[in-house]
Amino acid sequence: MINPIAYFLIFLKATVFSSGGFSNLPSLQQDLTANHWAVEADFGKSISIGQISPGPNGLWVICLGYLTYGFMGALLALIAITIPPFFVLVVANVYGRIEHQRWVPGLMRGISLAVVGTFLTVFWTISSGSGADWRSWAICAIAFALTYTRRVNIFLILVLAAGAGYLIYR
């Protein structure tokens, strides 16, 4: 038996932590199949229906809701994928009203620093477990320096970094 609240929260979580389209697929697949509320065929069918239907790619989730929990599932999925965009609209509206206050630039700077700190923490966690040596860091530093100059095309930087990595580590 499907718990409607847990079902809704699974779809909401997948939507909040995704960037649209099919980026919520892994989360939904893991959670729904773990609870035995969906089978692999449900995902294939819902993506197929979503692809041939007009509208954004993310609407395949409503088909998945229908296939796994009927009309109630489609409704819960629809509500779950609609809430995050409305939240962004509310935040944008609030920001529009306070953006001219004296304290807002400081707040935004603090938020920016928190984002950079979070990024660096995640970067350090990922890179420390990757087994990178000084040569990898040198390639990274050179690529960063070339990017920072804004004179070299990013595609060329990626090709050069890949070539250097291939030559060094083959």
C-alpha positions as a printed NumPy array, in Angstrom:
array([[  0.   ,   0.   ,   0.   ],
       [  1.329,   3.422,  -0.967],
       [  1.569,   6.078,   1.723],
       [  0.395,   9.276,  -0.041],
       [  2.478,  11.596,   2.16 ],
       [  5.692,   9.602,   1.671],
       [  4.895,   9.301,  -2.044],
       [  4.447,  13.077,  -2.355],
       [  7.64 ,  13.759,  -0.382],
       [  9.64 ,  11.453,  -2.683],
       [  8.493,  13.425,  -5.727],
       [  9.051,  16.755,  -3.955],
       [ 12.579,  15.773,  -2.879],
       [ 13.433,  14.639,  -6.392],
       [ 12.179,  17.934,  -7.804],
       [ 13.885,  20.185,  -5.271],
       [ 17.264,  18.517,  -5.786],
       [ 17.118,  18.448,  -9.581],
       [ 17.612,  20.97 , -12.318],
       [ 14.693,  19.966, -14.52 ],
       [ 14.127,  17.567, -17.371],
       [ 15.321,  14.096, -16.473],
       [ 17.675,  15.06 , -13.652],
       [ 15.186,  13.796, -11.067],
       [ 15.094,  10.335, -12.683],
       [ 17.821,   8.681, -10.562],
       [ 16.279,   9.839,  -7.294],
       [ 12.769,   8.781,  -8.283],
       [ 13.954,   5.442,  -9.596],
       [ 15.9  ,   4.664,  -6.45 ],
       [ 13.148,   5.698,  -4.028],
       [ 10.13 ,   4.305,  -5.86 ],
       [ 11.709,   0.951,  -6.684],
       [ 13.106,   0.614,  -3.144],
       [  9.563,   0.981,  -1.795],
       [  8.255,  -1.39 ,  -4.504],
       [  5.92 ,   1.322,  -5.742],
       [  7.329,   1.228,  -9.271],
       [  9.008,  -1.207, -11.642],
       [ 11.59 ,  -0.384, -14.293],
       [  8.964,  -0.574, -17.059],
       [  7.055,   2.317, -15.434],
       [ 10.018,   4.615, -15.983],
       [ 10.42 ,   3.646, -19.626],
       [  6.721,   4.129, -20.319],
       [  6.499,   7.466, -18.534],
       [  9.585,   8.853, -20.273],
       [  8.244,   7.704, -23.639],
       [  4.876,   9.32 , -23.007],
       [  6.599,  12.47 , -21.74 ],
       [  8.747,  12.68 , -24.882],
       [  5.841,  12.426, -27.314],
       [  3.673,  14.813, -25.306],
       [  3.873,  18.569, -25.848],
       [  5.466,  20.679, -23.156],
       [  8.595,  20.584, -21.031],
       [ 10.567,  17.365, -20.522],
       [  9.953,  17.41 , -16.777],
       [  6.278,  16.598, -17.192],
       [  7.117,  12.897, -17.647],
       [  6.957,  12.778, -13.845],
       [  3.169,  13.207, -13.973],
       [  2.944,  10.131, -16.21 ],
       [  5.097,   8.227, -13.72 ],
       [  2.759,   9.287, -10.943],
       [ -0.218,   8.043, -12.916],
       [  1.403,   4.719, -13.795],
       [  2.413,   4.033, -10.209],
       [ -0.526,   5.435,  -8.193],
       [ -3.289,   6.338, -10.657],
       [ -4.958,   9.757, -10.686],
       [ -3.867,  10.417,  -7.11 ],
       [ -0.232,   9.772,  -8.096],
       [ -0.503,  12.094, -11.092],
       [ -2.   ,  14.822,  -8.9  ],
       [  0.641,  14.409,  -6.169],
       [  3.431,  14.44 ,  -8.773],
       [  1.968,  17.563, -10.389],
       [  1.805,  19.374,  -7.055],
       [  5.331,  18.238,  -6.136],
       [  6.879,  19.541,  -9.362],
       [  4.939,  22.809,  -9.113],
       [  5.895,  23.853,  -5.567],
       [  9.631,  24.624,  -6.128],
       [  9.061,  27.073,  -9.022],
       [  6.446,  28.911,  -6.95 ],
       [  8.921,  29.124,  -4.076],
       [ 11.445,  30.74 ,  -6.436],
       [  8.795,  33.258,  -7.506],
       [  8.092,  34.115,  -3.874],
       [ 11.798,  34.583,  -3.151],
       [ 12.198,  36.762,  -6.272],
       [  9.211,  38.872,  -5.231],
       [ 10.566,  39.357,  -1.713],
       [ 14.011,  40.224,  -3.076],
       [ 12.47 ,  42.742,  -5.477],
       [ 10.916,  44.531,  -2.512],
       [ 14.053,  44.66 ,  -0.373],
       [ 16.868,  44.911,  -2.926],
       [ 17.317,  48.65 ,  -2.351],
       [ 17.792,  48.343,   1.414],
       [ 21.266,  49.207,   2.741],
       [ 21.831,  45.799,   4.338],
       [ 20.963,  43.685,   1.261],
       [ 24.362,  43.931,  -0.494],
       [ 26.05 ,  42.683,   2.692],
       [ 23.558,  39.835,   2.949],
       [ 24.136,  38.866,  -0.677],
       [ 27.898,  38.989,  -0.153],
       [ 27.515,  36.713,   2.872],
       [ 25.383,  34.283,   0.875],
       [ 27.94 ,  34.364,  -1.942],
       [ 30.739,  33.575,   0.493],
       [ 28.701,  30.718,   1.958],
       [ 28.178,  29.3  ,  -1.537],
       [ 31.901,  29.566,  -2.29 ],
       [ 32.722,  27.906,   1.035],
       [ 30.286,  25.092,   0.321],
       [ 31.719,  24.666,  -3.164],
       [ 35.269,  24.517,  -1.828],
       [ 34.264,  21.993,   0.837],
       [ 32.618,  19.747,  -1.749],
       [ 35.561,  20.216,  -4.109],
       [ 38.033,  19.279,  -1.382],
       [ 36.002,  16.235,  -0.352],
       [ 35.801,  14.974,  -3.924],
       [ 39.38 ,  15.773,  -4.869],
       [ 40.96 ,  14.357,  -1.706],
       [ 39.42 ,  10.964,  -2.416],
       [ 40.349,  10.953,  -6.09 ],
       [ 44.018,  10.077,  -5.682],
       [ 45.167,  13.204,  -7.538],
       [ 48.897,  13.914,  -7.375],
       [ 50.907,  17.106,  -7.96 ],
       [ 50.733,  16.657, -11.745],
       [ 46.945,  16.638, -11.659],
       [ 46.949,  19.774,  -9.529],
       [ 49.378,  21.415, -11.981],
       [ 47.05 ,  20.682, -14.91 ],
       [ 44.146,  22.042, -12.869],
       [ 46.034,  25.204, -11.935],
       [ 47.123,  25.864, -15.521],
       [ 43.577,  25.291, -16.8  ],
       [ 42.226,  27.637, -14.139],
       [ 44.802,  30.3  , -15.014],
       [ 43.949,  30.047, -18.717],
       [ 40.254,  30.299, -17.905],
       [ 40.853,  33.297, -15.659],
       [ 42.542,  35.218, -18.47 ],
       [ 39.398,  34.866, -20.594],
       [ 41.595,  34.871, -23.688],
       [ 41.538,  31.133, -24.394],
       [ 38.378,  29.327, -25.51 ],
       [ 37.057,  26.958, -22.825],
       [ 36.815,  24.1  , -25.321],
       [ 40.501,  24.524, -26.163],
       [ 41.364,  24.527, -22.452],
       [ 39.455,  21.266, -21.972],
       [ 41.183,  19.679, -24.96 ],
       [ 44.612,  20.81 , -23.73 ],
       [ 43.948,  19.546, -20.195],
       [ 42.688,  16.208, -21.507],
       [ 45.721,  15.883, -23.786],
       [ 48.115,  16.714, -20.949],
       [ 46.402,  14.189, -18.69 ],
       [ 46.585,  11.533, -21.391],
       [ 50.289,  12.154, -22.052],
       [ 51.204,  12.181, -18.372],
       [ 49.108,   9.219, -17.184],
       [ 49.112,   6.798, -20.094]])
